[in-house]
Short mmCIF file of C-alpha atoms in Angstrom, two decimals:
data_model
loop_
_atom_site.label_atom_id
_atom_site.label_comp_id
_atom_site.label_asym_id
_atom_site.label_seq_id
_atom_site.Cartn_x
_atom_site.Cartn_y
_atom_site.Cartn_z
CA MET A 227 4.87 -23.81 5.41
CA ASN A 228 6.50 -25.86 2.30
CA GLN A 229 8.95 -28.22 4.13
CA GLU A 230 11.62 -27.61 1.53
CA LEU A 231 11.32 -23.51 2.27
CA ALA A 232 11.26 -24.25 5.84
CA LYS A 233 14.56 -25.88 5.65
CA ALA A 234 16.08 -23.56 3.35
CA LEU A 235 15.15 -20.61 5.59
CA LYS A 236 17.05 -22.54 8.65
CA LEU A 237 20.19 -23.11 6.88
CA TYR A 238 20.28 -19.64 5.58
CA ALA A 239 19.90 -18.25 9.29
CA ILE A 240 22.37 -20.61 10.65
CA LYS A 241 24.88 -22.03 8.29
CA SER A 242 27.36 -20.34 6.01
CA HIS A 243 26.71 -18.89 2.89
CA GLN A 244 28.61 -21.49 1.14
CA GLU A 245 26.76 -24.41 2.88
CA PHE A 246 23.54 -22.77 2.06
CA SER A 247 24.57 -22.27 -1.57
CA ASN A 248 25.64 -26.07 -1.99
CA HIS A 249 21.99 -27.19 -0.76
CA LEU A 250 20.51 -25.12 -3.36
CA LEU A 251 22.52 -26.26 -6.05
CA GLY A 252 21.22 -29.83 -5.24
CA HIS A 253 17.75 -28.80 -6.12
CA SER A 254 16.10 -28.94 -9.71
CA LYS A 255 15.16 -25.73 -11.45
CA ASP A 256 11.71 -26.54 -10.87
CA THR A 257 12.02 -27.05 -6.77
CA LEU A 258 13.93 -23.67 -6.61
CA ILE A 259 11.07 -21.89 -8.81
CA ALA A 260 8.66 -23.34 -6.25
CA LEU A 261 10.55 -22.24 -3.41
CA PHE A 262 10.83 -18.83 -4.62
CA ALA A 263 7.48 -18.13 -5.70
CA ASP A 264 6.44 -19.95 -1.85
CA LEU A 265 8.67 -17.10 -0.30
CA LEU A 266 7.23 -14.28 -2.39
CA THR A 267 3.55 -15.47 -1.68
CA MET A 268 4.58 -15.37 2.13
CA TYR A 269 6.11 -12.05 1.95
CA ILE A 270 3.90 -10.21 -0.37
CA ASN A 271 0.63 -11.08 1.90
CA ASP A 272 2.65 -10.38 5.46
CA LYS A 273 -0.02 -9.10 7.78
CA ASN A 274 2.77 -7.64 9.65
CA SER A 275 4.56 -5.48 6.94
CA SER A 276 3.67 -3.86 3.68
CA THR A 277 7.29 -3.18 2.68
CA ILE A 278 6.88 -5.30 -0.65
CA ARG A 279 3.50 -3.75 -1.46
CA GLU A 280 4.60 -0.57 -0.81
CA PHE A 281 7.92 -1.17 -2.99
CA LEU A 282 5.71 -2.19 -5.96
CA THR A 283 3.11 0.63 -5.43
CA VAL A 284 6.25 2.87 -5.53
CA THR A 285 8.23 1.65 -8.19
CA ILE A 286 5.24 0.89 -10.97
CA ALA A 287 4.28 4.61 -10.30
CA GLY A 288 7.43 5.65 -11.49
CA PHE A 289 9.31 6.52 -8.17
CA GLU A 290 12.58 5.59 -6.30
CA HIS A 291 11.58 3.48 -3.27
CA SER A 292 13.00 4.83 0.19
CA GLU A 293 13.96 2.10 2.35
CA GLY A 294 13.85 4.13 5.44
CA LYS A 295 11.08 3.86 7.67
CA ILE A 296 11.04 7.56 8.53
CA GLY A 297 9.83 10.16 5.87
CA PHE A 298 8.11 9.38 2.66
CA ASN A 299 7.88 5.83 0.77
CA GLY A 300 9.57 7.15 -2.54
CA PHE A 301 10.43 9.99 -4.84
CA LYS A 302 11.81 11.16 -8.07
CA GLN A 303 14.07 13.98 -9.39
CA ASN A 304 12.52 17.26 -10.26
CA SER A 305 12.17 18.43 -13.79
CA ILE A 306 13.00 21.74 -13.04
CA VAL A 307 16.36 22.35 -12.59
CA GLY A 308 17.56 22.66 -8.86
CA GLY A 309 14.06 22.17 -7.95
CA LYS A 310 13.32 19.62 -4.89
CA PRO A 311 12.65 16.14 -5.11
CA ILE A 312 8.83 15.05 -5.54
CA TYR A 313 7.87 12.91 -2.88
CA CYS A 314 5.46 9.94 -2.57
CA GLU A 315 3.45 7.98 -0.08
CA ALA A 316 1.88 4.44 -0.35
CA LYS A 317 -1.26 3.35 0.99
CA PRO A 318 -1.48 -0.20 0.03
CA GLN A 319 -4.77 -2.31 0.85
CA ASN A 320 -4.34 -6.04 0.67
CA ILE A 321 -7.14 -8.41 0.85
CA HIS A 322 -6.77 -11.98 2.18
CA SER A 323 -9.46 -14.12 0.51
CA THR A 324 -9.47 -16.71 3.17
CA ASP A 325 -10.01 -14.19 5.82
CA PHE A 326 -12.63 -12.54 3.68
CA ASP A 327 -14.39 -15.77 2.96
CA ARG A 328 -15.19 -16.54 6.86
CA LYS A 329 -15.88 -13.23 8.08
CA LYS A 330 -19.07 -11.73 8.23
CA SER A 331 -17.72 -8.24 8.31
CA LYS A 332 -15.82 -8.19 5.02
CA ARG A 333 -13.50 -5.09 4.69
CA LYS A 334 -13.54 -4.25 0.60
CA LEU A 335 -10.94 -2.42 -1.43
CA ASN A 336 -12.21 1.07 -1.66
CA GLY A 337 -9.10 2.95 -3.01
CA GLY A 338 -8.52 4.28 0.68
CA GLY A 339 -5.80 4.02 3.33
CA ASN A 340 -4.94 5.28 6.65
CA PHE A 341 -2.54 7.52 8.41
CA THR A 342 -1.52 6.50 11.79
CA ASP A 343 -0.53 8.16 14.81
CA TYR A 344 -1.67 11.53 12.82
CA THR A 345 -1.26 15.13 14.24
CA TRP A 346 -1.75 18.60 13.12
CA ALA A 347 1.95 19.03 13.24
CA ARG A 348 2.08 16.27 10.82
CA PHE A 349 -0.53 17.34 8.40
CA GLU A 350 0.85 20.58 8.31
CA LYS A 351 4.22 19.19 7.19
CA ASP A 352 2.49 17.06 4.58
CA LYS A 353 0.59 20.00 3.34
CA GLN A 354 3.79 21.99 2.82
CA GLU A 355 5.44 19.04 1.25
CA ASN A 356 2.38 17.88 -1.25
CA PRO A 357 3.68 14.10 -1.58
CA TYR A 358 1.65 12.29 -4.23
CA LEU A 359 -0.82 9.92 -2.43
CA LEU A 360 -0.50 6.31 -4.01
CA SER A 361 -3.59 4.21 -3.05
CA SER A 362 -3.17 0.68 -4.03
CA GLY A 363 -5.12 -2.53 -3.82
CA PHE A 364 -4.17 -6.15 -3.71
CA VAL A 365 -6.07 -9.40 -3.34
CA ASP A 366 -3.70 -12.35 -2.07
CA GLY A 367 -0.64 -10.60 -3.45
CA LYS A 368 -2.22 -9.75 -6.71
CA LEU A 369 -1.82 -6.10 -7.61
CA LEU A 370 -5.29 -4.62 -9.26
CA TYR A 371 -4.96 -0.85 -9.10
CA ILE A 372 -2.52 2.15 -8.45
CA ILE A 373 -4.08 5.64 -8.27
CA SER A 374 -2.20 8.78 -7.70
CA PHE A 375 -3.52 12.25 -6.42
CA PRO A 376 -1.56 15.06 -4.66
CA PHE A 377 -1.96 15.66 -1.13
CA GLN A 378 -2.98 19.15 -1.47
CA THR A 379 -6.57 17.88 -3.07
CA PRO A 380 -9.05 20.23 -1.41
CA THR A 381 -11.66 17.61 -0.98
CA PHE A 382 -8.98 15.56 0.59
CA ILE A 383 -7.34 17.52 3.02
CA ALA A 384 -10.68 18.93 4.02
CA PHE A 385 -11.51 15.30 4.80
CA LEU A 386 -8.61 14.82 6.99
CA GLU A 387 -9.17 17.94 8.71
CA ARG A 388 -12.66 17.13 10.25
CA GLN A 389 -11.09 14.06 11.49
CA LEU A 390 -8.26 16.24 13.16
CA LYS A 391 -10.87 18.70 14.68
CA LYS A 392 -12.90 16.13 15.98
CA HIS A 393 -9.80 14.45 17.85
CA PHE A 394 -7.98 17.87 18.56
CA PRO A 395 -10.31 20.54 18.75
CA ASN A 396 -7.69 22.62 20.81
CA GLY A 397 -4.66 21.74 18.64
CA ASP A 398 -1.89 19.11 19.27
CA GLU A 399 -1.45 17.47 22.97
CA LYS A 400 1.46 16.09 24.40
CA ASN A 401 2.02 12.34 23.75
CA LYS A 402 -1.58 11.83 22.17
CA TYR A 403 -2.06 10.98 18.46
CA LEU A 404 -5.06 10.22 16.24
CA ARG A 405 -4.26 6.69 15.60
CA SER A 406 -5.96 6.05 12.43
CA CYS A 407 -7.14 8.95 10.17
CA ARG A 408 -8.63 7.21 7.30
CA PHE A 409 -9.68 7.96 3.98
CA THR A 410 -11.54 6.20 0.88
CA TYR A 411 -11.69 7.17 -2.90
CA LYS A 412 -14.84 9.52 -2.16
CA ASN A 413 -12.39 12.00 -0.77
CA TYR A 414 -10.10 12.41 -3.76
CA PHE A 415 -11.23 10.33 -6.65
CA GLN A 416 -13.48 13.04 -8.39
CA ASP A 417 -10.70 15.64 -8.73
CA SER A 418 -8.80 16.35 -11.73
CA ALA A 419 -5.46 15.88 -10.59
CA CYS A 420 -6.52 12.12 -9.44
CA GLN A 421 -4.95 9.63 -12.12
CA ILE A 422 -5.39 5.73 -12.28
CA VAL A 423 -1.60 5.15 -12.67
CA TYR A 424 -2.09 1.00 -13.16
CA LEU A 425 -5.23 -0.97 -13.27
CA ALA A 426 -5.44 -4.64 -14.23
CA GLU A 427 -7.08 -6.14 -17.22
CA LYS A 428 -10.54 -6.43 -17.26
CA GLU A 429 -10.96 -10.06 -16.93
CA ILE A 430 -8.72 -10.18 -13.91
CA LEU A 431 -10.40 -7.12 -12.26
CA GLU A 432 -13.97 -9.06 -13.22
CA ASN A 433 -12.73 -12.28 -11.12
CA PHE A 434 -11.61 -10.18 -8.32
CA LYS A 435 -15.19 -8.15 -8.05
CA LYS A 436 -16.57 -9.40 -5.16
CA PHE A 437 -13.20 -8.09 -3.20
CA PHE A 438 -13.96 -4.34 -4.06
CA ASP A 439 -16.72 -1.54 -2.87
CA LYS A 440 -19.27 -1.85 -5.46
CA SER A 441 -19.16 1.83 -6.00
CA PHE A 442 -15.26 2.07 -6.05
CA TYR A 443 -15.43 -0.68 -8.67
CA ASN A 444 -18.25 0.94 -11.04
CA GLN A 445 -16.07 4.13 -11.03
CA LEU A 446 -12.94 2.70 -11.59
CA THR A 447 -13.62 0.82 -14.21
CA ILE A 448 -15.88 3.25 -15.94
CA ARG A 449 -12.98 6.00 -15.55
CA LYS A 450 -10.52 3.93 -17.39
#
């Protein structure tokens, strides 16, 4: 970590707001920009938290971000008077280029995501609410795409059902969960309701091409 950033973080944690502010005021504009950039880089690439990637995915797609840990990641008001809010669930993927280059088995961007600790009960609730799924892809915190599709996309829910049936053939069991219910672009991308909300410029995508599943990259760029 940048030593100036480390010092600033310590001061923020143990000193008064005034002392922290005075410390920052003693730095040049360029130093403050560098500190802020380093902090953002750390935060957006945090392997233990996807909060900022969720925030970017949700807000760029036109939803208000929900900060609570329980429930959907975002919402927007329904255009129908008296209609309930429209919800969304963000599923961001982030590839760390340093990890990618040194690993033999390389996880690539595939338009996918997963539901953790999934159950039949949660599946039925999601079907009823029908949130928009927002699948996004980042490399080292650089946003490359956001794809939107409704939860009730037939091929998508059929794929989730198959995983649940395999794990819970007789329905939900107390204190048992499907730890990771995964999906990829193959399970929704061809549906007419699927939309590309954001796609980086062609030159940028080309620079990050090696981090994509080849078939997904081709379909993503052709469709746009």
